[in-house]
């Protein structure tokens, strides 16, 4: 056995003692186990990525089928498809839910404070709010994605929501749909 180890290592001399043989055998087995673990982990990662890609494709196929049966105008169909495509690339609700599922409240708070740090720095309301109020608000925030052209809220509508823009931009329009502020 020890001679085989040296032959595999392309060494000319043979193992001198039992301890050296045990060390070489254990090192070889450990190397095999670590290599198998790494390859297995890599294969699992690839399979997960393929599963997510296939799931997104299946969802888009269902959306396309629903749009076709509704007989919607082509422009509206394209807006809906663009929205779903954007969500699949940039806003994966399953991943976000998995991220927060079992976190403690302090860790969730810290993570959300980090995620919304730019917003907290630039919105005047947050500059004067107490840390306790900021924590409460940050834990209550829910991300919502709107497509270009979506109406978010009308002047005079009652709402229990506060909208803060993380990405993109929106326009404020009056009753005649004239841009009041960008």
Tab-separated table of C-alpha atoms in Angstrom:
chain	number	residue	atom	x	y	z
A	1	UNK	CA	0.000	0.000	0.000
A	2	UNK	CA	2.705	2.464	0.972
A	3	UNK	CA	4.648	1.679	-2.184
A	4	UNK	CA	1.530	2.456	-4.242
A	5	UNK	CA	1.260	5.883	-2.589
A	6	UNK	CA	4.837	6.696	-3.538
A	7	UNK	CA	4.315	5.457	-7.055
A	8	UNK	CA	1.264	7.720	-7.412
A	9	UNK	CA	3.365	10.623	-6.193
A	10	UNK	CA	6.099	9.733	-8.715
A	11	UNK	CA	8.688	9.439	-5.969
A	12	UNK	CA	11.618	7.103	-6.276
A	13	UNK	CA	12.141	6.245	-2.631
A	14	UNK	CA	9.700	4.153	-0.651
A	15	UNK	CA	7.957	5.120	2.575
A	16	UNK	CA	10.245	4.852	5.549
A	17	UNK	CA	7.857	4.268	8.406
A	18	UNK	CA	4.276	3.526	9.337
A	19	UNK	CA	3.506	7.132	10.434
A	20	UNK	CA	4.483	8.473	7.038
A	21	UNK	CA	2.174	5.980	5.317
A	22	UNK	CA	-0.744	6.897	7.628
A	23	UNK	CA	-0.141	10.608	7.011
A	24	UNK	CA	-0.065	10.140	3.239
A	25	UNK	CA	-3.190	7.968	3.245
A	26	UNK	CA	-5.121	10.378	5.483
A	27	UNK	CA	-4.013	13.361	3.403
A	28	UNK	CA	-5.103	11.637	0.232
A	29	UNK	CA	-8.513	10.756	1.650
A	30	UNK	CA	-9.009	14.267	3.029
A	31	UNK	CA	-8.113	15.714	-0.377
A	32	UNK	CA	-10.650	13.421	-2.055
A	33	UNK	CA	-13.377	14.370	0.440
A	34	UNK	CA	-12.727	18.102	0.057
A	35	UNK	CA	-12.674	17.820	-3.731
A	36	UNK	CA	-15.944	15.850	-3.696
A	37	UNK	CA	-17.533	18.448	-1.365
A	38	UNK	CA	-16.429	21.327	-3.585
A	39	UNK	CA	-17.642	19.666	-6.784
A	40	UNK	CA	-20.946	18.697	-5.101
A	41	UNK	CA	-21.488	22.246	-3.844
A	42	UNK	CA	-20.717	23.656	-7.296
A	43	UNK	CA	-23.152	21.224	-8.956
A	44	UNK	CA	-25.828	22.150	-6.401
A	45	UNK	CA	-25.290	25.845	-7.112
A	46	UNK	CA	-25.627	25.264	-10.862
A	47	UNK	CA	-28.802	23.203	-10.343
A	48	UNK	CA	-30.330	25.953	-8.188
A	49	UNK	CA	-29.545	28.560	-10.824
A	50	UNK	CA	-31.087	26.371	-13.523
A	51	UNK	CA	-34.170	25.779	-11.371
A	52	UNK	CA	-34.655	29.514	-10.837
A	53	UNK	CA	-34.152	30.209	-14.559
A	54	UNK	CA	-36.667	27.519	-15.496
A	55	UNK	CA	-39.156	28.794	-12.925
A	56	UNK	CA	-38.875	32.329	-14.303
A	57	UNK	CA	-39.336	31.054	-17.860
A	58	UNK	CA	-42.390	29.047	-16.794
A	59	UNK	CA	-43.881	32.096	-15.088
A	60	UNK	CA	-43.304	34.250	-18.190
A	61	UNK	CA	-44.944	31.514	-20.307
A	62	UNK	CA	-48.015	31.603	-18.037
A	63	UNK	CA	-48.116	35.400	-18.217
A	64	UNK	CA	-47.911	35.290	-22.028
A	65	UNK	CA	-50.733	32.725	-22.159
A	66	UNK	CA	-52.906	34.871	-19.895
A	67	UNK	CA	-52.212	37.972	-21.983
A	68	UNK	CA	-53.075	36.128	-25.185
A	69	UNK	CA	-56.425	34.927	-23.836
A	70	UNK	CA	-57.379	38.428	-22.683
A	71	UNK	CA	-56.893	39.928	-26.131
A	72	UNK	CA	-55.115	42.998	-24.760
A	73	UNK	CA	-53.540	45.642	-27.005
A	74	UNK	CA	-49.958	44.795	-27.973
A	75	UNK	CA	-48.533	47.839	-26.176
A	76	UNK	CA	-50.193	46.864	-22.883
A	77	UNK	CA	-49.051	43.256	-23.277
A	78	UNK	CA	-45.479	44.463	-23.772
A	79	UNK	CA	-45.638	46.647	-20.635
A	80	UNK	CA	-46.843	43.679	-18.572
A	81	UNK	CA	-44.103	41.424	-19.978
A	82	UNK	CA	-41.441	44.068	-19.340
A	83	UNK	CA	-42.665	44.388	-15.757
A	84	UNK	CA	-42.428	40.629	-15.131
A	85	UNK	CA	-39.044	40.467	-16.808
A	86	UNK	CA	-37.778	43.298	-14.583
A	87	UNK	CA	-39.081	41.521	-11.480
A	88	UNK	CA	-37.364	38.288	-12.420
A	89	UNK	CA	-34.037	40.093	-12.815
A	90	UNK	CA	-34.082	42.708	-10.057
A	91	UNK	CA	-36.702	41.931	-7.462
A	92	UNK	CA	-36.924	38.300	-6.474
A	93	UNK	CA	-39.572	38.163	-3.718
A	94	UNK	CA	-38.753	34.531	-2.894
A	95	UNK	CA	-35.111	35.405	-2.258
A	96	UNK	CA	-36.034	38.434	-0.143
A	97	UNK	CA	-38.510	36.375	1.895
A	98	UNK	CA	-35.860	33.700	2.434
A	99	UNK	CA	-33.372	36.336	3.522
A	100	UNK	CA	-35.614	37.707	6.272
A	101	UNK	CA	-37.546	34.548	7.267
A	102	UNK	CA	-35.758	33.503	10.464
A	103	UNK	CA	-33.822	36.625	11.405
A	104	UNK	CA	-34.189	38.159	14.838
A	105	UNK	CA	-35.791	41.614	15.091
A	106	UNK	CA	-32.470	43.364	15.853
A	107	UNK	CA	-30.752	41.685	12.906
A	108	UNK	CA	-33.726	42.427	10.610
A	109	UNK	CA	-33.619	46.059	11.733
A	110	UNK	CA	-29.896	46.314	11.076
A	111	UNK	CA	-30.242	44.740	7.635
A	112	UNK	CA	-33.139	47.027	6.661
A	113	UNK	CA	-31.291	50.102	7.949
A	114	UNK	CA	-28.411	49.134	5.680
A	115	UNK	CA	-30.689	48.449	2.686
A	116	UNK	CA	-32.430	51.835	3.028
A	117	UNK	CA	-29.388	53.852	4.147
A	118	UNK	CA	-29.392	56.195	1.117
A	119	UNK	CA	-33.073	56.897	1.585
A	120	UNK	CA	-32.574	57.596	5.284
A	121	UNK	CA	-29.752	60.035	4.515
A	122	UNK	CA	-31.569	62.062	1.851
A	123	UNK	CA	-35.187	62.308	3.017
A	124	UNK	CA	-35.534	65.352	5.330
A	125	UNK	CA	-38.213	63.640	7.442
A	126	UNK	CA	-35.722	61.017	8.636
A	127	UNK	CA	-33.097	63.588	9.621
A	128	UNK	CA	-35.291	64.884	12.461
A	129	UNK	CA	-36.942	61.593	13.445
A	130	UNK	CA	-35.889	59.709	16.556
A	131	UNK	CA	-33.947	56.445	16.175
A	132	UNK	CA	-36.927	54.547	17.594
A	133	UNK	CA	-39.279	56.076	14.990
A	134	UNK	CA	-36.809	55.325	12.195
A	135	UNK	CA	-36.523	51.687	13.319
A	136	UNK	CA	-40.314	51.344	13.418
A	137	UNK	CA	-40.718	52.848	9.940
A	138	UNK	CA	-37.873	50.809	8.432
A	139	UNK	CA	-39.410	47.581	9.774
A	140	UNK	CA	-42.754	48.597	8.221
A	141	UNK	CA	-41.411	49.387	4.733
A	142	UNK	CA	-42.536	47.166	1.874
A	143	UNK	CA	-40.955	47.337	-1.548
A	144	UNK	CA	-43.380	47.848	-4.422
A	145	UNK	CA	-42.318	47.956	-8.053
A	146	UNK	CA	-44.112	50.167	-10.564
A	147	UNK	CA	-43.712	50.168	-14.327
A	148	UNK	CA	-43.205	53.336	-16.364
A	149	UNK	CA	-46.584	54.954	-16.921
A	150	UNK	CA	-48.228	53.408	-13.836
A	151	UNK	CA	-50.473	55.672	-11.813
A	152	UNK	CA	-49.365	55.422	-8.194
A	153	UNK	CA	-51.825	57.749	-6.473
A	154	UNK	CA	-54.151	60.584	-7.475
A	155	UNK	CA	-54.374	63.959	-5.823
A	156	UNK	CA	-57.232	63.901	-3.341
A	157	UNK	CA	-57.232	60.104	-2.917
A	158	UNK	CA	-57.199	58.860	0.654
A	159	UNK	CA	-54.328	56.570	1.479
A	160	UNK	CA	-52.720	54.960	4.469
A	161	UNK	CA	-49.465	54.591	2.556
A	162	UNK	CA	-46.359	56.703	2.239
A	163	UNK	CA	-44.396	56.250	-0.997
A	164	UNK	CA	-40.628	56.689	-1.064
A	165	UNK	CA	-38.662	56.273	-4.278
A	166	UNK	CA	-35.627	54.003	-3.992
A	167	UNK	CA	-34.846	53.636	-7.697
A	168	UNK	CA	-36.055	55.487	-10.721
A	169	UNK	CA	-38.182	58.584	-10.797
A	170	UNK	CA	-41.792	59.636	-10.972
A	171	UNK	CA	-43.806	62.634	-12.074
A	172	UNK	CA	-46.478	64.514	-10.207
A	173	UNK	CA	-49.348	65.402	-12.523
A	174	UNK	CA	-52.425	67.543	-12.001
A	175	UNK	CA	-56.041	66.574	-12.767
A	176	UNK	CA	-55.509	67.336	-16.493
A	177	UNK	CA	-52.433	65.053	-16.542
A	178	UNK	CA	-50.028	68.001	-16.930
A	179	UNK	CA	-46.646	67.481	-15.274
A	180	UNK	CA	-46.501	69.622	-12.117
A	181	UNK	CA	-43.200	68.316	-10.757
A	182	UNK	CA	-40.678	65.730	-11.876
